[in-house]
Amino acid sequence: MALKMSVDDLTRFMVAEFPQVASDLAIEDLSPMQLSLRLKVRQQHLRPGGTVSGPAIFALADVGMYLTVLSMIGPEALAVTTNCSLDFMRKPAAGADLIADVRLLKLGRVLAVGDALVRSVGAEEPAARASLTYSIPPARNA
């Protein structure tokens, strides 16, 4: 399967459609059915104790899956999460950005299923693992 959106396309899409979070994220790598997304960790992503909060980790995994789906189907703002299961496995490294390595396991006509491993930059062990399902809206001309 070929990519329908490049890193530049996805970045422009995020700036246009989700300007509130676009500056927090950067696509590190993109290939068919896979994407690596960086969360540029800032003060607003931290919880008491100085570690990255659960909601920030969820957002990284979720946006990573969203962008991976869009890279394969094209710019469809209305693709939505229908399910997410998130396992927190270890505390992220203090002060380090996070990377979500996302892969699509199935890309169907109406559903996409994938997973994301979230780790601190420089760490090999994952801090979290997410399993996500996305609903893909019907084609507009259908």
mmCIF file of N, CA and C in Angstrom:
data_model
loop_
_atom_site.group_PDB
_atom_site.id
_atom_site.type_symbol
_atom_site.label_atom_id
_atom_site.label_comp_id
_atom_site.label_asym_id
_atom_site.label_seq_id
_atom_site.Cartn_x
_atom_site.Cartn_y
_atom_site.Cartn_z
ATOM 1 N N MET A 1 0.844 -1.188 0.000
ATOM 2 C CA MET A 1 0.000 0.000 0.000
ATOM 3 C C MET A 1 0.892 1.254 0.000
ATOM 4 N N ALA A 2 0.470 2.235 -0.728
ATOM 5 C CA ALA A 2 1.248 3.471 -0.853
ATOM 6 C C ALA A 2 0.705 4.556 0.071
ATOM 7 N N LEU A 3 1.593 5.434 0.476
ATOM 8 C CA LEU A 3 1.204 6.588 1.281
ATOM 9 C C LEU A 3 0.376 7.555 0.437
ATOM 10 N N LYS A 4 -0.659 8.129 1.038
ATOM 11 C CA LYS A 4 -1.446 9.165 0.369
ATOM 12 C C LYS A 4 -1.117 10.555 0.896
ATOM 13 N N MET A 5 -0.409 10.624 2.050
ATOM 14 C CA MET A 5 0.031 11.901 2.605
ATOM 15 C C MET A 5 1.472 11.757 3.080
ATOM 16 N N SER A 6 2.267 12.789 2.810
ATOM 17 C CA SER A 6 3.665 12.823 3.237
ATOM 18 C C SER A 6 3.766 13.459 4.631
ATOM 19 N N VAL A 7 4.972 13.491 5.173
ATOM 20 C CA VAL A 7 5.203 14.172 6.453
ATOM 21 C C VAL A 7 4.780 15.631 6.337
ATOM 22 N N ASP A 8 5.168 16.297 5.253
ATOM 23 C CA ASP A 8 4.783 17.707 5.068
ATOM 24 C C ASP A 8 3.270 17.863 4.971
ATOM 25 N N ASP A 9 2.601 16.970 4.240
ATOM 26 C CA ASP A 9 1.136 17.022 4.128
ATOM 27 C C ASP A 9 0.485 16.874 5.497
ATOM 28 N N LEU A 10 0.936 15.902 6.270
ATOM 29 C CA LEU A 10 0.361 15.652 7.592
ATOM 30 C C LEU A 10 0.609 16.824 8.538
ATOM 31 N N THR A 11 1.792 17.398 8.471
ATOM 32 C CA THR A 11 2.125 18.546 9.320
ATOM 33 C C THR A 11 1.234 19.734 8.979
ATOM 34 N N ARG A 12 1.056 20.020 7.693
ATOM 35 C CA ARG A 12 0.168 21.127 7.285
ATOM 36 C C ARG A 12 -1.270 20.861 7.725
ATOM 37 N N PHE A 13 -1.713 19.616 7.608
ATOM 38 C CA PHE A 13 -3.061 19.241 8.029
ATOM 39 C C PHE A 13 -3.246 19.509 9.530
ATOM 40 N N MET A 14 -2.269 19.102 10.334
ATOM 41 C CA MET A 14 -2.366 19.320 11.780
ATOM 42 C C MET A 14 -2.412 20.810 12.118
ATOM 43 N N VAL A 15 -1.583 21.608 11.473
ATOM 44 C CA VAL A 15 -1.571 23.048 11.733
ATOM 45 C C VAL A 15 -2.919 23.665 11.367
ATOM 46 N N ALA A 16 -3.510 23.220 10.265
ATOM 47 C CA ALA A 16 -4.795 23.774 9.814
ATOM 48 C C ALA A 16 -5.965 23.298 10.666
ATOM 49 N N GLU A 17 -5.990 22.006 10.992
ATOM 50 C CA GLU A 17 -7.158 21.423 11.655
ATOM 51 C C GLU A 17 -7.055 21.358 13.177
ATOM 52 N N PHE A 18 -5.844 21.264 13.698
ATOM 53 C CA PHE A 18 -5.637 21.119 15.142
ATOM 54 C C PHE A 18 -4.513 22.033 15.627
ATOM 55 N N PRO A 19 -4.657 23.352 15.405
ATOM 56 C CA PRO A 19 -3.570 24.268 15.773
ATOM 57 C C PRO A 19 -3.278 24.273 17.272
ATOM 58 N N GLN A 20 -4.249 23.873 18.088
ATOM 59 C CA GLN A 20 -4.060 23.878 19.534
ATOM 60 C C GLN A 20 -3.013 22.873 20.013
ATOM 61 N N VAL A 21 -2.712 21.833 19.220
ATOM 62 C CA VAL A 21 -1.720 20.835 19.629
ATOM 63 C C VAL A 21 -0.600 20.644 18.605
ATOM 64 N N ALA A 22 -0.722 21.233 17.441
ATOM 65 C CA ALA A 22 0.244 20.978 16.360
ATOM 66 C C ALA A 22 1.677 21.305 16.768
ATOM 67 N N SER A 23 1.888 22.363 17.532
ATOM 68 C CA SER A 23 3.262 22.731 17.894
ATOM 69 C C SER A 23 3.861 21.808 18.950
ATOM 70 N N ASP A 24 3.045 20.982 19.597
ATOM 71 C CA ASP A 24 3.548 20.035 20.603
ATOM 72 C C ASP A 24 4.099 18.757 19.978
ATOM 73 N N LEU A 25 3.830 18.544 18.700
ATOM 74 C CA LEU A 25 4.107 17.257 18.063
ATOM 75 C C LEU A 25 4.994 17.409 16.834
ATOM 76 N N ALA A 26 5.772 16.368 16.557
ATOM 77 C CA ALA A 26 6.605 16.354 15.351
ATOM 78 C C ALA A 26 6.695 14.922 14.840
ATOM 79 N N ILE A 27 6.459 14.758 13.546
ATOM 80 C CA ILE A 27 6.583 13.436 12.931
ATOM 81 C C ILE A 27 8.073 13.153 12.738
ATOM 82 N N GLU A 28 8.522 12.056 13.297
ATOM 83 C CA GLU A 28 9.925 11.667 13.231
ATOM 84 C C GLU A 28 10.201 10.756 12.037
ATOM 85 N N ASP A 29 9.228 9.895 11.706
ATOM 86 C CA ASP A 29 9.436 8.924 10.639
ATOM 87 C C ASP A 29 8.080 8.501 10.103
ATOM 88 N N LEU A 30 8.024 8.195 8.822
ATOM 89 C CA LEU A 30 6.785 7.773 8.180
ATOM 90 C C LEU A 30 7.094 6.771 7.084
ATOM 91 N N SER A 31 6.366 5.677 7.093
ATOM 92 C CA SER A 31 6.427 4.696 6.021
ATOM 93 C C SER A 31 5.036 4.071 5.934
ATOM 94 N N PRO A 32 4.743 3.323 4.876
ATOM 95 C CA PRO A 32 3.403 2.739 4.778
ATOM 96 C C PRO A 32 3.038 1.942 6.037
ATOM 97 N N MET A 33 1.888 2.295 6.603
ATOM 98 C CA MET A 33 1.299 1.620 7.769
ATOM 99 C C MET A 33 2.066 1.872 9.068
ATOM 100 N N GLN A 34 3.044 2.789 9.080
ATOM 101 C CA GLN A 34 3.826 3.066 10.286
ATOM 102 C C GLN A 34 4.193 4.541 10.369
ATOM 103 N N LEU A 35 4.262 5.030 11.625
ATOM 104 C CA LEU A 35 4.629 6.425 11.862
ATOM 105 C C LEU A 35 5.244 6.522 13.252
ATOM 106 N N SER A 36 6.231 7.381 13.399
ATOM 107 C CA SER A 36 6.780 7.709 14.723
ATOM 108 C C SER A 36 6.511 9.180 14.973
ATOM 109 N N LEU A 37 5.906 9.458 16.137
ATOM 110 C CA LEU A 37 5.502 10.821 16.482
ATOM 111 C C LEU A 37 6.136 11.217 17.805
ATOM 112 N N ARG A 38 6.718 12.418 17.839
ATOM 113 C CA ARG A 38 7.358 12.947 19.054
ATOM 114 C C ARG A 38 6.426 13.921 19.763
ATOM 115 N N LEU A 39 6.330 13.767 21.078
ATOM 116 C CA LEU A 39 5.698 14.771 21.929
ATOM 117 C C LEU A 39 6.824 15.611 22.509
ATOM 118 N N LYS A 40 6.818 16.897 22.176
ATOM 119 C CA LYS A 40 7.803 17.828 22.733
ATOM 120 C C LYS A 40 7.313 18.183 24.134
ATOM 121 N N VAL A 41 7.843 17.489 25.117
ATOM 122 C CA VAL A 41 7.343 17.608 26.486
ATOM 123 C C VAL A 41 7.614 19.004 27.032
ATOM 124 N N ARG A 42 6.539 19.617 27.527
ATOM 125 C CA ARG A 42 6.590 20.947 28.132
ATOM 126 C C ARG A 42 5.918 20.873 29.495
ATOM 127 N N GLN A 43 5.961 21.961 30.211
ATOM 128 C CA GLN A 43 5.388 22.018 31.562
ATOM 129 C C GLN A 43 3.924 21.576 31.585
ATOM 130 N N GLN A 44 3.145 21.943 30.584
ATOM 131 C CA GLN A 44 1.717 21.610 30.579
ATOM 132 C C GLN A 44 1.444 20.112 30.420
ATOM 133 N N HIS A 45 2.466 19.334 30.053
ATOM 134 C CA HIS A 45 2.302 17.884 29.898
ATOM 135 C C HIS A 45 2.628 17.113 31.172
ATOM 136 N N LEU A 46 3.102 17.816 32.187
ATOM 137 C CA LEU A 46 3.572 17.152 33.403
ATOM 138 C C LEU A 46 2.495 17.082 34.474
ATOM 139 N N ARG A 47 2.608 16.073 35.304
ATOM 140 C CA ARG A 47 1.749 15.912 36.469
ATOM 141 C C ARG A 47 2.602 16.153 37.701
ATOM 142 N N PRO A 48 1.994 16.229 38.877
ATOM 143 C CA PRO A 48 2.804 16.383 40.085
ATOM 144 C C PRO A 48 3.861 15.270 40.159
ATOM 145 N N GLY A 49 5.055 15.639 40.542
ATOM 146 C CA GLY A 49 6.170 14.701 40.566
ATOM 147 C C GLY A 49 7.053 14.834 39.342
ATOM 148 N N GLY A 50 6.609 15.638 38.349
ATOM 149 C CA GLY A 50 7.439 15.948 37.190
ATOM 150 C C GLY A 50 7.446 14.926 36.077
ATOM 151 N N THR A 51 6.552 13.954 36.099
ATOM 152 C CA THR A 51 6.498 12.977 35.010
ATOM 153 C C THR A 51 5.383 13.355 34.041
ATOM 154 N N VAL A 52 5.444 12.842 32.836
ATOM 155 C CA VAL A 52 4.418 13.132 31.832
ATOM 156 C C VAL A 52 3.096 12.509 32.282
ATOM 157 N N SER A 53 2.029 13.267 32.147
ATOM 158 C CA SER A 53 0.709 12.818 32.601
ATOM 159 C C SER A 53 0.115 11.756 31.686
ATOM 160 N N GLY A 54 -0.788 10.964 32.237
ATOM 161 C CA GLY A 54 -1.501 9.958 31.461
ATOM 162 C C GLY A 54 -2.256 10.548 30.281
ATOM 163 N N PRO A 55 -3.000 11.660 30.488
ATOM 164 C CA PRO A 55 -3.702 12.249 29.346
ATOM 165 C C PRO A 55 -2.768 12.689 28.218
ATOM 166 N N ALA A 56 -1.566 13.154 28.544
ATOM 167 C CA ALA A 56 -0.616 13.546 27.491
ATOM 168 C C ALA A 56 -0.115 12.312 26.735
ATOM 169 N N ILE A 57 0.102 11.208 27.454
ATOM 170 C CA ILE A 57 0.529 9.968 26.805
ATOM 171 C C ILE A 57 -0.590 9.440 25.918
ATOM 172 N N PHE A 58 -1.840 9.485 26.411
ATOM 173 C CA PHE A 58 -2.977 9.064 25.585
ATOM 174 C C PHE A 58 -3.044 9.911 24.320
ATOM 175 N N ALA A 59 -2.920 11.227 24.466
ATOM 176 C CA ALA A 59 -3.008 12.120 23.304
ATOM 177 C C ALA A 59 -1.933 11.792 22.275
ATOM 178 N N LEU A 60 -0.720 11.510 22.719
ATOM 179 C CA LEU A 60 0.356 11.156 21.795
ATOM 180 C C LEU A 60 0.013 9.892 21.017
ATOM 181 N N ALA A 61 -0.447 8.858 21.713
ATOM 182 C CA ALA A 61 -0.802 7.605 21.036
ATOM 183 C C ALA A 61 -1.972 7.815 20.084
ATOM 184 N N ASP A 62 -2.978 8.558 20.527
ATOM 185 C CA ASP A 62 -4.177 8.771 19.725
ATOM 186 C C ASP A 62 -3.889 9.598 18.476
ATOM 187 N N VAL A 63 -3.175 10.687 18.630
ATOM 188 C CA VAL A 63 -2.833 11.518 17.466
ATOM 189 C C VAL A 63 -1.904 10.744 16.529
ATOM 190 N N GLY A 64 -1.002 9.952 17.096
ATOM 191 C CA GLY A 64 -0.124 9.128 16.258
ATOM 192 C C GLY A 64 -0.918 8.166 15.398
ATOM 193 N N MET A 65 -1.908 7.521 15.987
ATOM 194 C CA MET A 65 -2.761 6.596 15.224
ATOM 195 C C MET A 65 -3.548 7.368 14.160
ATOM 196 N N TYR A 66 -4.102 8.506 14.528
ATOM 197 C CA TYR A 66 -4.871 9.340 13.605
ATOM 198 C C TYR A 66 -4.023 9.698 12.387
ATOM 199 N N LEU A 67 -2.803 10.172 12.620
ATOM 200 C CA LEU A 67 -1.935 10.567 11.511
ATOM 201 C C LEU A 67 -1.511 9.374 10.665
ATOM 202 N N THR A 68 -1.323 8.222 11.308
ATOM 203 C CA THR A 68 -0.965 7.021 10.552
ATOM 204 C C THR A 68 -2.108 6.621 9.627
ATOM 205 N N VAL A 69 -3.333 6.673 10.129
ATOM 206 C CA VAL A 69 -4.505 6.372 9.295
ATOM 207 C C VAL A 69 -4.593 7.370 8.144
ATOM 208 N N LEU A 70 -4.474 8.659 8.445
ATOM 209 C CA LEU A 70 -4.561 9.674 7.390
ATOM 210 C C LEU A 70 -3.468 9.507 6.349
ATOM 211 N N SER A 71 -2.280 9.094 6.777
ATOM 212 C CA SER A 71 -1.199 8.909 5.810
ATOM 213 C C SER A 71 -1.574 7.882 4.752
ATOM 214 N N MET A 72 -2.471 6.965 5.106
ATOM 215 C CA MET A 72 -2.865 5.892 4.191
ATOM 216 C C MET A 72 -4.160 6.183 3.429
ATOM 217 N N ILE A 73 -5.078 6.979 4.020
ATOM 218 C CA ILE A 73 -6.381 7.219 3.372
ATOM 219 C C ILE A 73 -6.521 8.622 2.810
ATOM 220 N N GLY A 74 -5.641 9.540 3.193
ATOM 221 C CA GLY A 74 -5.748 10.926 2.758
ATOM 222 C C GLY A 74 -6.363 11.790 3.844
ATOM 223 N N PRO A 75 -6.484 13.094 3.589
ATOM 224 C CA PRO A 75 -6.921 14.047 4.606
ATOM 225 C C PRO A 75 -8.413 13.932 4.934
ATOM 226 N N GLU A 76 -8.731 13.151 5.923
ATOM 227 C CA GLU A 76 -10.119 12.927 6.340
ATOM 228 C C GLU A 76 -10.259 13.323 7.803
ATOM 229 N N ALA A 77 -10.659 14.580 8.035
ATOM 230 C CA ALA A 77 -10.716 15.111 9.398
ATOM 231 C C ALA A 77 -11.695 14.358 10.282
ATOM 232 N N LEU A 78 -12.686 13.692 9.706
ATOM 233 C CA LEU A 78 -13.723 13.057 10.506
ATOM 234 C C LEU A 78 -13.461 11.600 10.853
ATOM 235 N N ALA A 79 -12.272 11.082 10.588
ATOM 236 C CA ALA A 79 -11.898 9.761 11.114
ATOM 237 C C ALA A 79 -11.810 9.913 12.628
ATOM 238 N N VAL A 80 -12.394 8.977 13.382
ATOM 239 C CA VAL A 80 -12.469 9.144 14.838
ATOM 240 C C VAL A 80 -12.091 7.860 15.570
ATOM 241 N N THR A 81 -11.599 8.034 16.787
ATOM 242 C CA THR A 81 -11.291 6.913 17.660
ATOM 243 C C THR A 81 -12.587 6.261 18.101
ATOM 244 N N THR A 82 -12.672 4.944 17.970
ATOM 245 C CA THR A 82 -13.839 4.225 18.494
ATOM 246 C C THR A 82 -13.472 3.373 19.695
ATOM 247 N N ASN A 83 -12.183 3.087 19.861
ATOM 248 C CA ASN A 83 -11.751 2.315 21.021
ATOM 249 C C ASN A 83 -10.273 2.566 21.280
ATOM 250 N N CYS A 84 -9.913 2.593 22.566
ATOM 251 C CA CYS A 84 -8.511 2.679 22.954
ATOM 252 C C CYS A 84 -8.324 1.971 24.283
ATOM 253 N N SER A 85 -7.314 1.144 24.340
ATOM 254 C CA SER A 85 -6.892 0.516 25.583
ATOM 255 C C SER A 85 -5.438 0.911 25.789
ATOM 256 N N LEU A 86 -5.128 1.439 26.968
ATOM 257 C CA LEU A 86 -3.792 1.969 27.224
ATOM 258 C C LEU A 86 -3.224 1.342 28.484
ATOM 259 N N ASP A 87 -2.050 0.738 28.356
ATOM 260 C CA ASP A 87 -1.342 0.156 29.501
ATOM 261 C C ASP A 87 -0.153 1.044 29.830
ATOM 262 N N PHE A 88 -0.114 1.529 31.073
ATOM 263 C CA PHE A 88 1.040 2.296 31.546
ATOM 264 C C PHE A 88 1.997 1.287 32.180
ATOM 265 N N MET A 89 3.208 1.190 31.652
ATOM 266 C CA MET A 89 4.125 0.135 32.083
ATOM 267 C C MET A 89 5.271 0.630 32.951
ATOM 268 N N ARG A 90 5.730 1.830 32.716
ATOM 269 C CA ARG A 90 6.796 2.385 33.550
ATOM 270 C C ARG A 90 6.772 3.904 33.411
ATOM 271 N N LYS A 91 7.344 4.551 34.379
ATOM 272 C CA LYS A 91 7.385 6.010 34.405
ATOM 273 C C LYS A 91 8.319 6.530 33.305
ATOM 274 N N PRO A 92 7.845 7.484 32.491
ATOM 275 C CA PRO A 92 8.729 8.069 31.480
ATOM 276 C C PRO A 92 9.906 8.799 32.140
ATOM 277 N N ALA A 93 11.004 8.895 31.429
ATOM 278 C CA ALA A 93 12.178 9.602 31.945
ATOM 279 C C ALA A 93 11.851 11.078 32.155
ATOM 280 N N ALA A 94 12.289 11.608 33.274
ATOM 281 C CA ALA A 94 12.037 13.018 33.600
ATOM 282 C C ALA A 94 12.707 13.923 32.568
ATOM 283 N N GLY A 95 11.943 14.882 32.062
ATOM 284 C CA GLY A 95 12.480 15.881 31.154
ATOM 285 C C GLY A 95 12.688 15.445 29.718
ATOM 286 N N ALA A 96 12.439 14.170 29.410
ATOM 287 C CA ALA A 96 12.675 13.679 28.047
ATOM 288 C C ALA A 96 11.399 13.752 27.216
ATOM 289 N N ASP A 97 11.552 14.052 25.931
ATOM 290 C CA ASP A 97 10.422 13.958 25.011
ATOM 291 C C ASP A 97 9.993 12.499 24.926
ATOM 292 N N LEU A 98 8.764 12.293 24.441
ATOM 293 C CA LEU A 98 8.254 10.944 24.235
ATOM 294 C C LEU A 98 8.094 10.682 22.744
ATOM 295 N N ILE A 99 8.258 9.419 22.371
ATOM 296 C CA ILE A 99 8.051 8.968 20.993
ATOM 297 C C ILE A 99 6.994 7.873 21.008
ATOM 298 N N ALA A 100 6.015 7.994 20.120
ATOM 299 C CA ALA A 100 5.041 6.917 19.895
ATOM 300 C C ALA A 100 5.369 6.277 18.559
ATOM 301 N N ASP A 101 5.683 4.993 18.596
ATOM 302 C CA ASP A 101 5.899 4.224 17.370
ATOM 303 C C ASP A 101 4.589 3.501 17.074
ATOM 304 N N VAL A 102 3.915 3.940 16.017
ATOM 305 C CA VAL A 102 2.572 3.465 15.681
ATOM 306 C C VAL A 102 2.642 2.571 14.456
ATOM 307 N N ARG A 103 1.861 1.513 14.476
ATOM 308 C CA ARG A 103 1.747 0.663 13.281
ATOM 309 C C ARG A 103 0.290 0.253 13.118
ATOM 310 N N LEU A 104 -0.152 0.298 11.889
ATOM 311 C CA LEU A 104 -1.491 -0.184 11.561
ATOM 312 C C LEU A 104 -1.421 -1.689 11.365
ATOM 313 N N LEU A 105 -2.295 -2.401 12.032
ATOM 314 C CA LEU A 105 -2.361 -3.845 11.908
ATOM 315 C C LEU A 105 -3.387 -4.252 10.870
ATOM 316 N N LYS A 106 -4.424 -3.413 10.714
ATOM 317 C CA LYS A 106 -5.471 -3.660 9.714
ATOM 318 C C LYS A 106 -6.016 -2.324 9.267
ATOM 319 N N LEU A 107 -6.094 -2.138 7.978
ATOM 320 C CA LEU A 107 -6.707 -0.940 7.406
ATOM 321 C C LEU A 107 -7.805 -1.412 6.471
ATOM 322 N N GLY A 108 -9.035 -1.348 6.974
ATOM 323 C CA GLY A 108 -10.177 -1.768 6.184
ATOM 324 C C GLY A 108 -10.909 -0.576 5.594
ATOM 325 N N ARG A 109 -12.083 -0.847 5.043
ATOM 326 C CA ARG A 109 -12.886 0.209 4.427
ATOM 327 C C ARG A 109 -13.503 1.128 5.468
ATOM 328 N N VAL A 110 -13.903 0.564 6.629
ATOM 329 C CA VAL A 110 -14.569 1.372 7.649
ATOM 330 C C VAL A 110 -13.855 1.389 8.998
ATOM 331 N N LEU A 111 -12.913 0.482 9.216
ATOM 332 C CA LEU A 111 -12.179 0.441 10.485
ATOM 333 C C LEU A 111 -10.680 0.298 10.243
ATOM 334 N N ALA A 112 -9.927 0.918 11.134
ATOM 335 C CA ALA A 112 -8.475 0.750 11.161
ATOM 336 C C ALA A 112 -8.099 0.336 12.578
ATOM 337 N N VAL A 113 -7.243 -0.665 12.690
ATOM 338 C CA VAL A 113 -6.802 -1.168 13.986
ATOM 339 C C VAL A 113 -5.285 -1.061 14.039
ATOM 340 N N GLY A 114 -4.775 -0.560 15.156
ATOM 341 C CA GLY A 114 -3.331 -0.427 15.280
ATOM 342 C C GLY A 114 -2.882 -0.404 16.712
ATOM 343 N N ASP A 115 -1.576 -0.299 16.879
ATOM 344 C CA ASP A 115 -1.031 -0.178 18.223
ATOM 345 C C ASP A 115 0.067 0.873 18.228
ATOM 346 N N ALA A 116 0.373 1.328 19.436
ATOM 347 C CA ALA A 116 1.417 2.333 19.623
ATOM 348 C C ALA A 116 2.246 1.952 20.839
ATOM 349 N N LEU A 117 3.545 1.968 20.686
ATOM 350 C CA LEU A 117 4.457 1.833 21.814
ATOM 351 C C LEU A 117 5.025 3.217 22.095
ATOM 352 N N VAL A 118 4.873 3.665 23.333
ATOM 353 C CA VAL A 118 5.327 4.994 23.735
ATOM 354 C C VAL A 118 6.553 4.827 24.627
ATOM 355 N N ARG A 119 7.617 5.544 24.282
ATOM 356 C CA ARG A 119 8.852 5.458 25.063
ATOM 357 C C ARG A 119 9.467 6.844 25.192
ATOM 358 N N SER A 120 10.287 6.994 26.198
ATOM 359 C CA SER A 120 11.061 8.222 26.349
ATOM 360 C C SER A 120 12.178 8.215 25.316
ATOM 361 N N VAL A 121 12.520 9.385 24.796
ATOM 362 C CA VAL A 121 13.641 9.489 23.867
ATOM 363 C C VAL A 121 14.893 8.969 24.577
ATOM 364 N N GLY A 122 15.619 8.083 23.907
ATOM 365 C CA GLY A 122 16.820 7.503 24.473
ATOM 366 C C GLY A 122 16.584 6.210 25.239
ATOM 367 N N ALA A 123 15.327 5.864 25.493
ATOM 368 C CA ALA A 123 15.006 4.630 26.207
ATOM 369 C C ALA A 123 14.572 3.558 25.218
ATOM 370 N N GLU A 124 14.879 2.328 25.523
ATOM 371 C CA GLU A 124 14.423 1.216 24.689
ATOM 372 C C GLU A 124 13.133 0.620 25.216
ATOM 373 N N GLU A 125 12.975 0.616 26.534
ATOM 374 C CA GLU A 125 11.799 0.023 27.169
ATOM 375 C C GLU A 125 10.597 0.967 27.017
ATOM 376 N N PRO A 126 9.438 0.436 26.647
ATOM 377 C CA PRO A 126 8.262 1.300 26.514
ATOM 378 C C PRO A 126 7.721 1.767 27.864
ATOM 379 N N ALA A 127 7.227 2.987 27.879
ATOM 380 C CA ALA A 127 6.542 3.531 29.061
ATOM 381 C C ALA A 127 5.062 3.163 29.021
ATOM 382 N N ALA A 128 4.511 2.999 27.809
ATOM 383 C CA ALA A 128 3.094 2.674 27.652
ATOM 384 C C ALA A 128 2.880 1.956 26.326
ATOM 385 N N ARG A 129 1.759 1.228 26.282
ATOM 386 C CA ARG A 129 1.344 0.543 25.056
ATOM 387 C C ARG A 129 -0.138 0.816 24.870
ATOM 388 N N ALA A 130 -0.514 1.181 23.660
ATOM 389 C CA ALA A 130 -1.915 1.456 23.360
ATOM 390 C C ALA A 130 -2.377 0.589 22.193
ATOM 391 N N SER A 131 -3.606 0.143 22.278
ATOM 392 C CA SER A 131 -4.279 -0.551 21.176
ATOM 393 C C SER A 131 -5.456 0.343 20.793
ATOM 394 N N LEU A 132 -5.528 0.722 19.521
ATOM 395 C CA LEU A 132 -6.535 1.693 19.088
ATOM 396 C C LEU A 132 -7.304 1.203 17.873
ATOM 397 N N THR A 133 -8.579 1.580 17.815
ATOM 398 C CA THR A 133 -9.422 1.334 16.644
ATOM 399 C C THR A 133 -10.011 2.667 16.207
ATOM 400 N N TYR A 134 -9.951 2.910 14.916
ATOM 401 C CA TYR A 134 -10.494 4.134 14.326
ATOM 402 C C TYR A 134 -11.614 3.791 13.357
ATOM 403 N N SER A 135 -12.626 4.637 13.339
ATOM 404 C CA SER A 135 -13.698 4.549 12.369
ATOM 405 C C SER A 135 -13.371 5.475 11.211
ATOM 406 N N ILE A 136 -13.476 4.944 10.000
ATOM 407 C CA ILE A 136 -13.219 5.741 8.793
ATOM 408 C C ILE A 136 -14.566 6.074 8.170
ATOM 409 N N PRO A 137 -14.863 7.374 8.001
ATOM 410 C CA PRO A 137 -16.166 7.727 7.435
ATOM 411 C C PRO A 137 -16.321 7.231 5.999
ATOM 412 N N PRO A 138 -17.582 7.011 5.586
ATOM 413 C CA PRO A 138 -17.801 6.585 4.212
ATOM 414 C C PRO A 138 -17.325 7.629 3.224
ATOM 415 N N ALA A 139 -16.955 7.188 2.053
ATOM 416 C CA ALA A 139 -16.510 8.119 1.004
ATOM 417 C C ALA A 139 -17.599 9.137 0.735
ATOM 418 N N ARG A 140 -17.195 10.373 0.535
ATOM 419 C CA ARG A 140 -18.153 11.460 0.329
ATOM 420 C C ARG A 140 -19.001 11.277 -0.922
ATOM 421 N N ASN A 141 -18.463 10.612 -1.928
ATOM 422 C CA ASN A 141 -19.216 10.452 -3.177
ATOM 423 C C ASN A 141 -19.982 9.144 -3.217
ATOM 424 N N ALA A 142 -19.996 8.421 -2.099
ATOM 425 C CA ALA A 142 -20.717 7.143 -2.054
ATOM 426 C C ALA A 142 -22.194 7.354 -1.804
#
